[in-house]
Tab-separated table of C-alpha atoms in Angstrom:
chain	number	residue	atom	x	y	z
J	3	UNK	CA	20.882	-10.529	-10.356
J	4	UNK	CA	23.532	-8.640	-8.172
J	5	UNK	CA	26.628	-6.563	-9.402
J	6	UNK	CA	29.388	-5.671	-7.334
J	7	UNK	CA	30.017	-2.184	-8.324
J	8	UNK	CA	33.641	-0.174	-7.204
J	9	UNK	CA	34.417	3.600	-7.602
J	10	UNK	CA	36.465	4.108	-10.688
J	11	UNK	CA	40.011	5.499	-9.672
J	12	UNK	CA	43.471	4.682	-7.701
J	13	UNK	CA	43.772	1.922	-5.423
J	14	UNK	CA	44.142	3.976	-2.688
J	15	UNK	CA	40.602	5.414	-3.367
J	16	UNK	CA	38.755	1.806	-4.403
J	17	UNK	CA	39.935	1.031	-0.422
J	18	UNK	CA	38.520	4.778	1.241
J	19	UNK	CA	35.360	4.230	-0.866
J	20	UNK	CA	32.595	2.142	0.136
J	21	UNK	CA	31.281	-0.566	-1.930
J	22	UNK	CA	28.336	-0.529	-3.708
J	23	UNK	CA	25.784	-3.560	-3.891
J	24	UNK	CA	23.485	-3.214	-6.464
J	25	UNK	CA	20.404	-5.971	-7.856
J	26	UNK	CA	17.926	-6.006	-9.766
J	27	UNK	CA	14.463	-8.094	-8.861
J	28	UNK	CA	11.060	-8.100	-10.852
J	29	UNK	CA	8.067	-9.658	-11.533
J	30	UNK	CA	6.336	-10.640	-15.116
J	31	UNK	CA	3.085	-11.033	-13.660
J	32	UNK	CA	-0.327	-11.391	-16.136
J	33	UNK	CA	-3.600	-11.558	-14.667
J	34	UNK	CA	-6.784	-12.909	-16.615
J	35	UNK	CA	-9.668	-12.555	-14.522
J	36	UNK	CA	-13.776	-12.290	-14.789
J	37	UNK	CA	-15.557	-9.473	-12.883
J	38	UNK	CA	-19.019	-10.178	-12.517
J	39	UNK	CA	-20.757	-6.558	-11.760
J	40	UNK	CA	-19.548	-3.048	-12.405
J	41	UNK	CA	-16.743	-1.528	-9.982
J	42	UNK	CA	-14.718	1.428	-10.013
J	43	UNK	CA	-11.495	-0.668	-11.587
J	44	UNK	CA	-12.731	-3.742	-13.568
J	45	UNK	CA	-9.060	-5.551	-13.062
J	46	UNK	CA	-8.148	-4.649	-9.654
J	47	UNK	CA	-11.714	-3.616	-8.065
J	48	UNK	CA	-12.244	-1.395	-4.473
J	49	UNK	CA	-15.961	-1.056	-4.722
J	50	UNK	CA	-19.224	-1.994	-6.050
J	51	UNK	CA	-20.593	0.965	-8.785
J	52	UNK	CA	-24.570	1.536	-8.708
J	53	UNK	CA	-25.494	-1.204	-11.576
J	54	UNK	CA	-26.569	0.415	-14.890
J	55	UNK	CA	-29.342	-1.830	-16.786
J	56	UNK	CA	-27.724	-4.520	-17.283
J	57	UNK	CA	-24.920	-5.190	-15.037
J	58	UNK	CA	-21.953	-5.289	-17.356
J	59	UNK	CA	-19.250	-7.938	-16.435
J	60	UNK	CA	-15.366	-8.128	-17.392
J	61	UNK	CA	-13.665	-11.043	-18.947
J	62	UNK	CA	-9.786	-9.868	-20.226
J	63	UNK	CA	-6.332	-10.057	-19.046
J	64	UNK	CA	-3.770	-7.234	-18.054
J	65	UNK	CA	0.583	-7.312	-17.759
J	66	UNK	CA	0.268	-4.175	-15.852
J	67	UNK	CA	0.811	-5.792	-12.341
J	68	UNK	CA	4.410	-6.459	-13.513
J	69	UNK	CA	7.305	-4.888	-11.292
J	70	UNK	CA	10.726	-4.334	-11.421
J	71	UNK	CA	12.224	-3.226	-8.316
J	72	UNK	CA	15.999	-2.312	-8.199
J	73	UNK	CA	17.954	-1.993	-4.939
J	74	UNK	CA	21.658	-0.866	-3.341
J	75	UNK	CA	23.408	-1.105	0.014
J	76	UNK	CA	26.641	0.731	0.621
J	77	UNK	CA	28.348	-0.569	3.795
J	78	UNK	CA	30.505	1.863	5.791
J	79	UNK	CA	28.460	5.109	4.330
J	80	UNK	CA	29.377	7.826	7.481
J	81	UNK	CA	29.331	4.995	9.826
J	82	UNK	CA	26.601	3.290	8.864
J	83	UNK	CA	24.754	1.652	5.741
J	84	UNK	CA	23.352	2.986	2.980
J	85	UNK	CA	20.108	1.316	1.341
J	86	UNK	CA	18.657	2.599	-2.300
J	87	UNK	CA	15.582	1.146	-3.112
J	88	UNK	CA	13.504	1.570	-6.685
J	89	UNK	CA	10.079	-0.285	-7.285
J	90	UNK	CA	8.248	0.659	-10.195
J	91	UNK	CA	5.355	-1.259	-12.145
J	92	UNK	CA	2.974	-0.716	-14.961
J	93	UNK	CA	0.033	0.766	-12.901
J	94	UNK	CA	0.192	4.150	-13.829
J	95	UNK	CA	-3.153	4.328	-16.269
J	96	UNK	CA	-3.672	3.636	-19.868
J	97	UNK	CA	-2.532	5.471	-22.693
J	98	UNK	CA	-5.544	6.046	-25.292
J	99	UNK	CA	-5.175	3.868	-27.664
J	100	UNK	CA	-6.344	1.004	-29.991
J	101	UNK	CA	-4.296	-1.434	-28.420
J	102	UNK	CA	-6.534	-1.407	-24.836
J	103	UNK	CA	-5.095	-2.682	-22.121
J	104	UNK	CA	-1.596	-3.387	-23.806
J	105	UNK	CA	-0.381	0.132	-22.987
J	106	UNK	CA	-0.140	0.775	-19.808
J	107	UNK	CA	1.919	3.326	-18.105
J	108	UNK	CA	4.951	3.248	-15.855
J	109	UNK	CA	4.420	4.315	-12.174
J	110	UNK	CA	6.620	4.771	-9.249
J	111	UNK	CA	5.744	2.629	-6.319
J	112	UNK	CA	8.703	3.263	-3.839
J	113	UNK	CA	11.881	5.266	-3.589
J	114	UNK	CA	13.858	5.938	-1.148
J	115	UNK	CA	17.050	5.802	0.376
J	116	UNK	CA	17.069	5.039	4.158
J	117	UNK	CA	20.885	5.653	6.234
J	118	UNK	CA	20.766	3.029	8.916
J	119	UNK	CA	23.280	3.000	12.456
J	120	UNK	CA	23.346	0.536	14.813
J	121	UNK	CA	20.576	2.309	16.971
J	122	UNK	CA	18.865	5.432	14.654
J	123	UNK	CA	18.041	5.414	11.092
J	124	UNK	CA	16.559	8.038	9.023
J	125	UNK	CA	14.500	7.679	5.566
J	126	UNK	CA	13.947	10.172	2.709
J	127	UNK	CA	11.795	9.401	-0.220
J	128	UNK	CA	8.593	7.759	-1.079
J	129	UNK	CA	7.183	4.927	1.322
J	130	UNK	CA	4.083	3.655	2.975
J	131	UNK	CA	3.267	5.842	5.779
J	132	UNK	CA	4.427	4.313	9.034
J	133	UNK	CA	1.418	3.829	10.643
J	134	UNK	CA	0.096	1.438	7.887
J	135	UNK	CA	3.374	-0.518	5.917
J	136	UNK	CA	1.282	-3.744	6.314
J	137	UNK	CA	-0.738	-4.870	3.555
J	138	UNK	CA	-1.900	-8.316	2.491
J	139	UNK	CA	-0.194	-11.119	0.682
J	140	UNK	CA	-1.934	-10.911	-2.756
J	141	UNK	CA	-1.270	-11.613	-6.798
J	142	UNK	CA	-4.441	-9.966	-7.628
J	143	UNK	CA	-4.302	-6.582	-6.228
J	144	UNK	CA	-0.417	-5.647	-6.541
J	145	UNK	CA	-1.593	-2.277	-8.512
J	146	UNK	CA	-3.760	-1.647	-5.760
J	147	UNK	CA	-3.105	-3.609	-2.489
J	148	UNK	CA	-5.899	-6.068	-1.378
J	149	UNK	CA	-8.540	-4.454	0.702
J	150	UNK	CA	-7.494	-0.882	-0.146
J	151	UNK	CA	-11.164	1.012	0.070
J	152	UNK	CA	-12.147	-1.910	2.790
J	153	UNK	CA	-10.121	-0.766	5.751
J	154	UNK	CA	-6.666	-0.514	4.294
J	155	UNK	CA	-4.475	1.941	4.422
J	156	UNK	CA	-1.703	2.105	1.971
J	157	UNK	CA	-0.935	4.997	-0.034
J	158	UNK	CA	3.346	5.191	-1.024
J	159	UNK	CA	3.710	8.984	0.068
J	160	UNK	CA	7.006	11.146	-0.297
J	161	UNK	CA	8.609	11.303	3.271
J	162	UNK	CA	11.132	12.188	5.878
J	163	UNK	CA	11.447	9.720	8.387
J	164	UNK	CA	13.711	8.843	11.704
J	165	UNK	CA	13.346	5.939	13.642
J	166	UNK	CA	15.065	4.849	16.407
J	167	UNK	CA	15.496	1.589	18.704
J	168	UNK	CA	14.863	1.430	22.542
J	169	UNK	CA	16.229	-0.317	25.090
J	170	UNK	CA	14.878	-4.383	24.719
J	171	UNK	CA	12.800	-6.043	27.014
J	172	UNK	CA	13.604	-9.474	27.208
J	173	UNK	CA	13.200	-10.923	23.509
J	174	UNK	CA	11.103	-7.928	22.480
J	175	UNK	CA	12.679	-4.765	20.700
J	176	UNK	CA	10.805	-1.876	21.323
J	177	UNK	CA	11.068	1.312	18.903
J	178	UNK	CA	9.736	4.635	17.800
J	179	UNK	CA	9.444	6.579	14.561
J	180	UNK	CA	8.665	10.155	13.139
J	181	UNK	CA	7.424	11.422	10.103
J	182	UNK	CA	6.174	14.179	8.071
J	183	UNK	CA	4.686	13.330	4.562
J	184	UNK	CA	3.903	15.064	1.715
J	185	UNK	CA	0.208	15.957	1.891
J	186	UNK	CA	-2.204	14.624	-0.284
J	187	UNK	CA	-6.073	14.285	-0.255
J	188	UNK	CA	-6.365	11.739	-3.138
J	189	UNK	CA	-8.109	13.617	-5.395
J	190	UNK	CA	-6.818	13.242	-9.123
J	191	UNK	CA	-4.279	15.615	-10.769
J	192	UNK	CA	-4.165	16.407	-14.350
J	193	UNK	CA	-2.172	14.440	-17.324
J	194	UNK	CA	1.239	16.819	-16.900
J	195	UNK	CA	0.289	20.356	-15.401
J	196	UNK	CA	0.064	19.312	-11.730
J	197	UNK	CA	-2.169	21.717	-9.161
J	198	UNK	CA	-2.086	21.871	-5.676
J	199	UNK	CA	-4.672	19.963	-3.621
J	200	UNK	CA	-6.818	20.474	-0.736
J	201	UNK	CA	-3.944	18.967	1.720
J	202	UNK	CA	-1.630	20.604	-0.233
J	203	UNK	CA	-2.888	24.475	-0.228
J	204	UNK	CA	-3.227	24.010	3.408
J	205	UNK	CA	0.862	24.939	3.292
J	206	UNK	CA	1.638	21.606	6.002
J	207	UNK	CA	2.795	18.035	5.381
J	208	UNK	CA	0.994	15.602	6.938
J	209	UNK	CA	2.422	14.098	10.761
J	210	UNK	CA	3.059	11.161	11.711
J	211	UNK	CA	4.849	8.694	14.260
J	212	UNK	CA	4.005	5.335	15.827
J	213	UNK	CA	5.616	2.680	18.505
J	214	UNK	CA	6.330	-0.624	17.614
J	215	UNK	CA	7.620	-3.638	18.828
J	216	UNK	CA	9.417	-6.481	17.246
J	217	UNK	CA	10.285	-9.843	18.265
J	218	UNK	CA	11.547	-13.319	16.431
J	219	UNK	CA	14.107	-13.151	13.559
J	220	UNK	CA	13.995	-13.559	9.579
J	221	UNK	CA	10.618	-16.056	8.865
J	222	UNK	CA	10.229	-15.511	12.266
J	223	UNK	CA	9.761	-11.836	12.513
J	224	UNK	CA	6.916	-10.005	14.506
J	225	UNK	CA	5.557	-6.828	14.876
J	226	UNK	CA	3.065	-5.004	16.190
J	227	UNK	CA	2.635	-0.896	15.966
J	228	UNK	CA	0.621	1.762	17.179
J	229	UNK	CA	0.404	5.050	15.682
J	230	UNK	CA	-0.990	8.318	14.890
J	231	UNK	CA	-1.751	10.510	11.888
J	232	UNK	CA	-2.599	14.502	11.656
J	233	UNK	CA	-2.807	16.593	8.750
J	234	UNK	CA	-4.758	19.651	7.322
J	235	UNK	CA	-7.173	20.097	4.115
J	236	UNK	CA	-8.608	23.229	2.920
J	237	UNK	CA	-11.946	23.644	2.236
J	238	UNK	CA	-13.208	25.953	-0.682
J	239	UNK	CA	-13.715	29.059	2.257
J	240	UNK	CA	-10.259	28.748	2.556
J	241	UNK	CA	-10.867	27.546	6.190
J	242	UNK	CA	-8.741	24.016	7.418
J	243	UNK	CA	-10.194	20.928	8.501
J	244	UNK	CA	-8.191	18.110	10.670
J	245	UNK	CA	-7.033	14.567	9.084
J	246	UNK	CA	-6.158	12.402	11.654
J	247	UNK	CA	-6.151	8.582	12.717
J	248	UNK	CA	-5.215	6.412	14.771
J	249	UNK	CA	-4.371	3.130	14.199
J	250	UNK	CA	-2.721	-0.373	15.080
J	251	UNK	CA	-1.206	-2.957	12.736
J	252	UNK	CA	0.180	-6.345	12.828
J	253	UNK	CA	2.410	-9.102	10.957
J	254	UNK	CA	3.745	-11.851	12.958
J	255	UNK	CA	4.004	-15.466	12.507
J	256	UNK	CA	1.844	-17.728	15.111
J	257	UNK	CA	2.593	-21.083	14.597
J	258	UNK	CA	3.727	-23.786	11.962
J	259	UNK	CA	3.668	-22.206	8.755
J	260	UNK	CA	0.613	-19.731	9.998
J	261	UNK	CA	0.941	-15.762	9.794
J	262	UNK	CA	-1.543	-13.235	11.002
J	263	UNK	CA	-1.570	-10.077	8.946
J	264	UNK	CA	-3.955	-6.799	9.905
J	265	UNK	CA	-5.026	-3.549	10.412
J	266	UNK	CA	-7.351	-1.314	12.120
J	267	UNK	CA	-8.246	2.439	12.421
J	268	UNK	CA	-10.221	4.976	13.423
J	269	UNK	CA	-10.127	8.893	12.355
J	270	UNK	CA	-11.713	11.345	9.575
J	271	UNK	CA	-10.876	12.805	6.308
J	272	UNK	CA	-8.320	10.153	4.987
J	273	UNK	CA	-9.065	9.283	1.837
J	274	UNK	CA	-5.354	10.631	1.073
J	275	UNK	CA	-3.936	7.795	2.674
J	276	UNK	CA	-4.881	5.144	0.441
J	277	UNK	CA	-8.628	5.517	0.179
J	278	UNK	CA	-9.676	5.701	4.042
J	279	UNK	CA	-13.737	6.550	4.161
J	280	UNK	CA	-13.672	4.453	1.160
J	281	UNK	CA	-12.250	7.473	-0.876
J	282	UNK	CA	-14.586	10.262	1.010
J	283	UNK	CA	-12.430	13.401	2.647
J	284	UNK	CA	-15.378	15.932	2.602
J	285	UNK	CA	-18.955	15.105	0.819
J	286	UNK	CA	-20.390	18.187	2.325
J	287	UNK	CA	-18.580	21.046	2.730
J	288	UNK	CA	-16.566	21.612	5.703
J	289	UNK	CA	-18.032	18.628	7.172
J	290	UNK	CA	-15.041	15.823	7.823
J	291	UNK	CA	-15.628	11.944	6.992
J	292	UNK	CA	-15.243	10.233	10.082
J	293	UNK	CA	-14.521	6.325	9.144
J	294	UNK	CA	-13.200	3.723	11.134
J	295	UNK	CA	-12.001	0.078	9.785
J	296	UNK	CA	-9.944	-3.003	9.319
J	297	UNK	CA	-8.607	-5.653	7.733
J	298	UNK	CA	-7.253	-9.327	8.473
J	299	UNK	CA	-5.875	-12.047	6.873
J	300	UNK	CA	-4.939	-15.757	7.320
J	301	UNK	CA	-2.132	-17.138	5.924
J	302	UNK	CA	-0.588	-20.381	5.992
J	303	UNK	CA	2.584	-21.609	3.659
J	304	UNK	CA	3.844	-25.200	3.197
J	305	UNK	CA	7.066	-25.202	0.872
J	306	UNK	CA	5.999	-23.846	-2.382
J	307	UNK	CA	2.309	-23.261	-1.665
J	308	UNK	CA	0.491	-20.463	0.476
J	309	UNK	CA	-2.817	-20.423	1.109
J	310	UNK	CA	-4.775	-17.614	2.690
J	311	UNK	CA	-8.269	-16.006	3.746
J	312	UNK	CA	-9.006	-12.697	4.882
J	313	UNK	CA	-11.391	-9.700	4.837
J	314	UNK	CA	-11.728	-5.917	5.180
J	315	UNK	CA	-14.376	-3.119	5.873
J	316	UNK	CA	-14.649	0.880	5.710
J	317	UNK	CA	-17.955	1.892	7.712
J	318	UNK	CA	-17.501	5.630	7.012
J	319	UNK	CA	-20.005	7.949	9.847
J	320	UNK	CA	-23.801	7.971	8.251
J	321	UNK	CA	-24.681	11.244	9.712
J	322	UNK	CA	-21.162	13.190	7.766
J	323	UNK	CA	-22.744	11.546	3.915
J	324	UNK	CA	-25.226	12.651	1.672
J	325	UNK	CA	-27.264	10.568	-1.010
J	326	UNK	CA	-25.143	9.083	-3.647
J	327	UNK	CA	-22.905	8.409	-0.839
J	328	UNK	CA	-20.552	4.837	-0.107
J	329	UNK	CA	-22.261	4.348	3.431
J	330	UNK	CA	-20.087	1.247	4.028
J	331	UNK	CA	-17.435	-0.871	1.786
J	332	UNK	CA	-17.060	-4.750	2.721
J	333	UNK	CA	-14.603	-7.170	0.946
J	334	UNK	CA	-13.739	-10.527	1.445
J	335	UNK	CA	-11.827	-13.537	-0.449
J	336	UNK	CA	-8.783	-16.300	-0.502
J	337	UNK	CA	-6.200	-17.123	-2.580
J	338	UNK	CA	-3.856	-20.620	-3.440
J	339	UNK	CA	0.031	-19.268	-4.628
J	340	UNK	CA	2.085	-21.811	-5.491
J	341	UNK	CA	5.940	-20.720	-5.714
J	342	UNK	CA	7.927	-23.286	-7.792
J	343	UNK	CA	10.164	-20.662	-8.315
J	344	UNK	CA	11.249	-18.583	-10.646
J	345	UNK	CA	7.755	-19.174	-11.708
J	346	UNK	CA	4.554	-18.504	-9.903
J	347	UNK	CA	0.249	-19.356	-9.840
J	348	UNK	CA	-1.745	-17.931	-7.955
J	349	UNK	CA	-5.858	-18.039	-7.840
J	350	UNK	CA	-7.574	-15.582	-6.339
J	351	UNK	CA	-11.539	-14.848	-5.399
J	352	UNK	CA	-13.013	-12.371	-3.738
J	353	UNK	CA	-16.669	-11.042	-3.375
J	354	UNK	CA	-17.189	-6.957	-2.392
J	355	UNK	CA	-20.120	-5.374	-1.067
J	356	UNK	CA	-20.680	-1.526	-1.162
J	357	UNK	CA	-23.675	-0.073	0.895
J	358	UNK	CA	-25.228	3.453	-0.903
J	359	UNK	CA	-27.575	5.947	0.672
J	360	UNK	CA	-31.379	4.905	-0.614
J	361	UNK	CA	-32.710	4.396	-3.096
J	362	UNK	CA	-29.709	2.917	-4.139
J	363	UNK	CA	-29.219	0.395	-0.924
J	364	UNK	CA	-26.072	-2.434	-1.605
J	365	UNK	CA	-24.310	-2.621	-5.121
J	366	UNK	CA	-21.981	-6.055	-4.700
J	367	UNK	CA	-20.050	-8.461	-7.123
J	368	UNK	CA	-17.192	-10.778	-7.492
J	369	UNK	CA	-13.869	-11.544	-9.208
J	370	UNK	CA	-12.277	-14.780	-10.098
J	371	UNK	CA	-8.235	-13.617	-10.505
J	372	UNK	CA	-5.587	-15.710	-12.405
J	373	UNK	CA	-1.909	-15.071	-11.896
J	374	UNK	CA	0.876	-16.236	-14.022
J	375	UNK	CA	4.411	-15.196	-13.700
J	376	UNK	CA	8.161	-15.617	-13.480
J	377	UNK	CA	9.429	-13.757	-10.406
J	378	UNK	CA	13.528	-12.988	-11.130
């Protein structure tokens, strides 16, 4: 749906003004799906839980993948074009309640508005961080992205960004981008009465920038990016330990109807960014989580239907863990979309395997995912 919407007053200010795009997009998305062991989310799982005796599984359904995303461009806005973007779902917990999963919570995705010139653009609001803004083509983990805890980083973190394009070479467009991001360490906050975190009370955002190069147009697009991350937590003797990465991402067609999809990193004390060290910043004190890993998928689309394989693993340093720790967090899977749109199926399986410190050894299990909705 798209309005055309023009600044109330005299003609003579309707033709100064700039006009205002605005549309409206969603997804009414429910998932019924069967989890065979017990994770840490039963409907959009990132690792396998020690078992208790027995294993419990998870048969149900959830609405809470639903999205509504609502978007504006304003041509002409100080020379250049304005873009307003909104994208909310129904991820943001549960409310207690009788009624289960049928009360979920709103949460805020994206938002951002992003002032684009010909050659230099610059972004405020809340985004994937630069260095990771790929993530896999999924109906199953929209909440969550797909391999988040299994070498994906993710996380939609409040920003300043500029970006701008170099010179081309040939049919490739070379470019460069800066941010600093709010910092976070991913641990959770309270129900209303927010507190500062470990990034946080270290009093500086998180950095960030990253190359990239493009190439091909629309369907057709490429690109490839290298980057860098480096931030600061505190620990509890008020002393500062480094977050950093770097890392290397890619999303570019290859031939036919195949794409290529991926990421990999390498750095320590990230689980702010999405879960990095499968959700481990510091499990002794003082002592950082190195991690390193990856993800890749396979996709290949003929008219309606998309069909794709990929996996994803977190192999977190041994030496910087204790017992009870996640020593390493595999995941791997394929799903069948079919688009007849506005409607849309997809199936989705995936099996993960989390490695603990003895006596514990490998927890894994599986999910079977159904997707039914009307995309608009």
């Amino acid at each position: 749906m798209t309005l055309l919407l023009l600044p109330l007053g005299s003609r003579l200010l309707a033709q100064q003004e700039p006009k205002l795009e605005a549309s409206v997009h969603g997804l009414i998305l429910m998932n019924g799906f069967y989890t065979s062991d017990d994770m840490n989310n039963s409907d959009v799982p990132q690792f396998a839980l020690p078992a208790g005796e027995p294993a419990r599984t998870t048969t149900s359904a959830t609405v809470r993948q639903s999205r509504v995303t609502v978007s504006a461009v304003a041509q002409d806005f100080a020379d250049g074009t304005l873009t307003g973007e909104l994208d909310v779902d129904f991820f943001g917990g549960q409310q207690p309640s009788t009624g289960g999963r049928t009360f979920p919570l709103l949460r805020i995705r994206r938002a951002f508005a992003e002032l684009n010139w010909a050659r230099f653009a610059v972004l405020v609001g809340q985004e994937s961080p630069p260095i990771a803004e790929v993530s896999p083509s999924s109906m199953a983990s929209i909440g969550f992205p797909l391999f988040a805890g299994a070498g994906n980083l993710w996380l939609w973190i409040p920003q300043i960004r500029l970006s701008a394009d170099l010179a081309p070479m040939g049919n490739v467009r070379f470019g460069i981008e800066a941010a600093a991001l709010a910092p976070t360490s991913g641990e959770p906050q309270q129900t209303f009465l927010t507190q500062p975190d470990a990034a946080e009370r270290s009093g500086r955002p998180y950095l960030q920038g990253r190359l990239r190069a493009r190439w091909g147009e629309g369907d057709r697009l490429g690109e490839i990016s290298f980057g860098g991350h480096y931030g600061w937590l505190e620990d509890s003797t008020g002393g500062r330990i480094d977050s950093k990465a770097l890392a290397v991402s890619v999303w570019t067609p290859i031939a036919g109807g195949l794409e290529l999809r991926g990421e990999a990193f390498v750095g320590q004390a990230l689980a702010g960014l999405g879960g990095g060290g499968i959700g481990q910043n510091m499990v002794r004190n003082g002592v950082p989580v190195e991690a390193r890993g990856g993800w890749a998928q396979l996709n290949y689309r003929a008219g309606s239907w998309e069909l794709g394989v990929g996996g994803g693993i977190d192999d977190p340093e041994d030496e910087d863990l204790i017992a009870s720790s996640r020593l390493r967090n595999l995941a791997y899977g394929g799903h069948l979309i079919w688009r007849p749109l506005p409607a849309v199926i997809g199936l989705e399986a995936r099996e993960i395997r989390t490695d603990y410190a003895p006596p514990v050894d490998t927890e894994s299990g599986f999910q079977v995912n159904l997707g039914v909705g009307v995309e608009f």
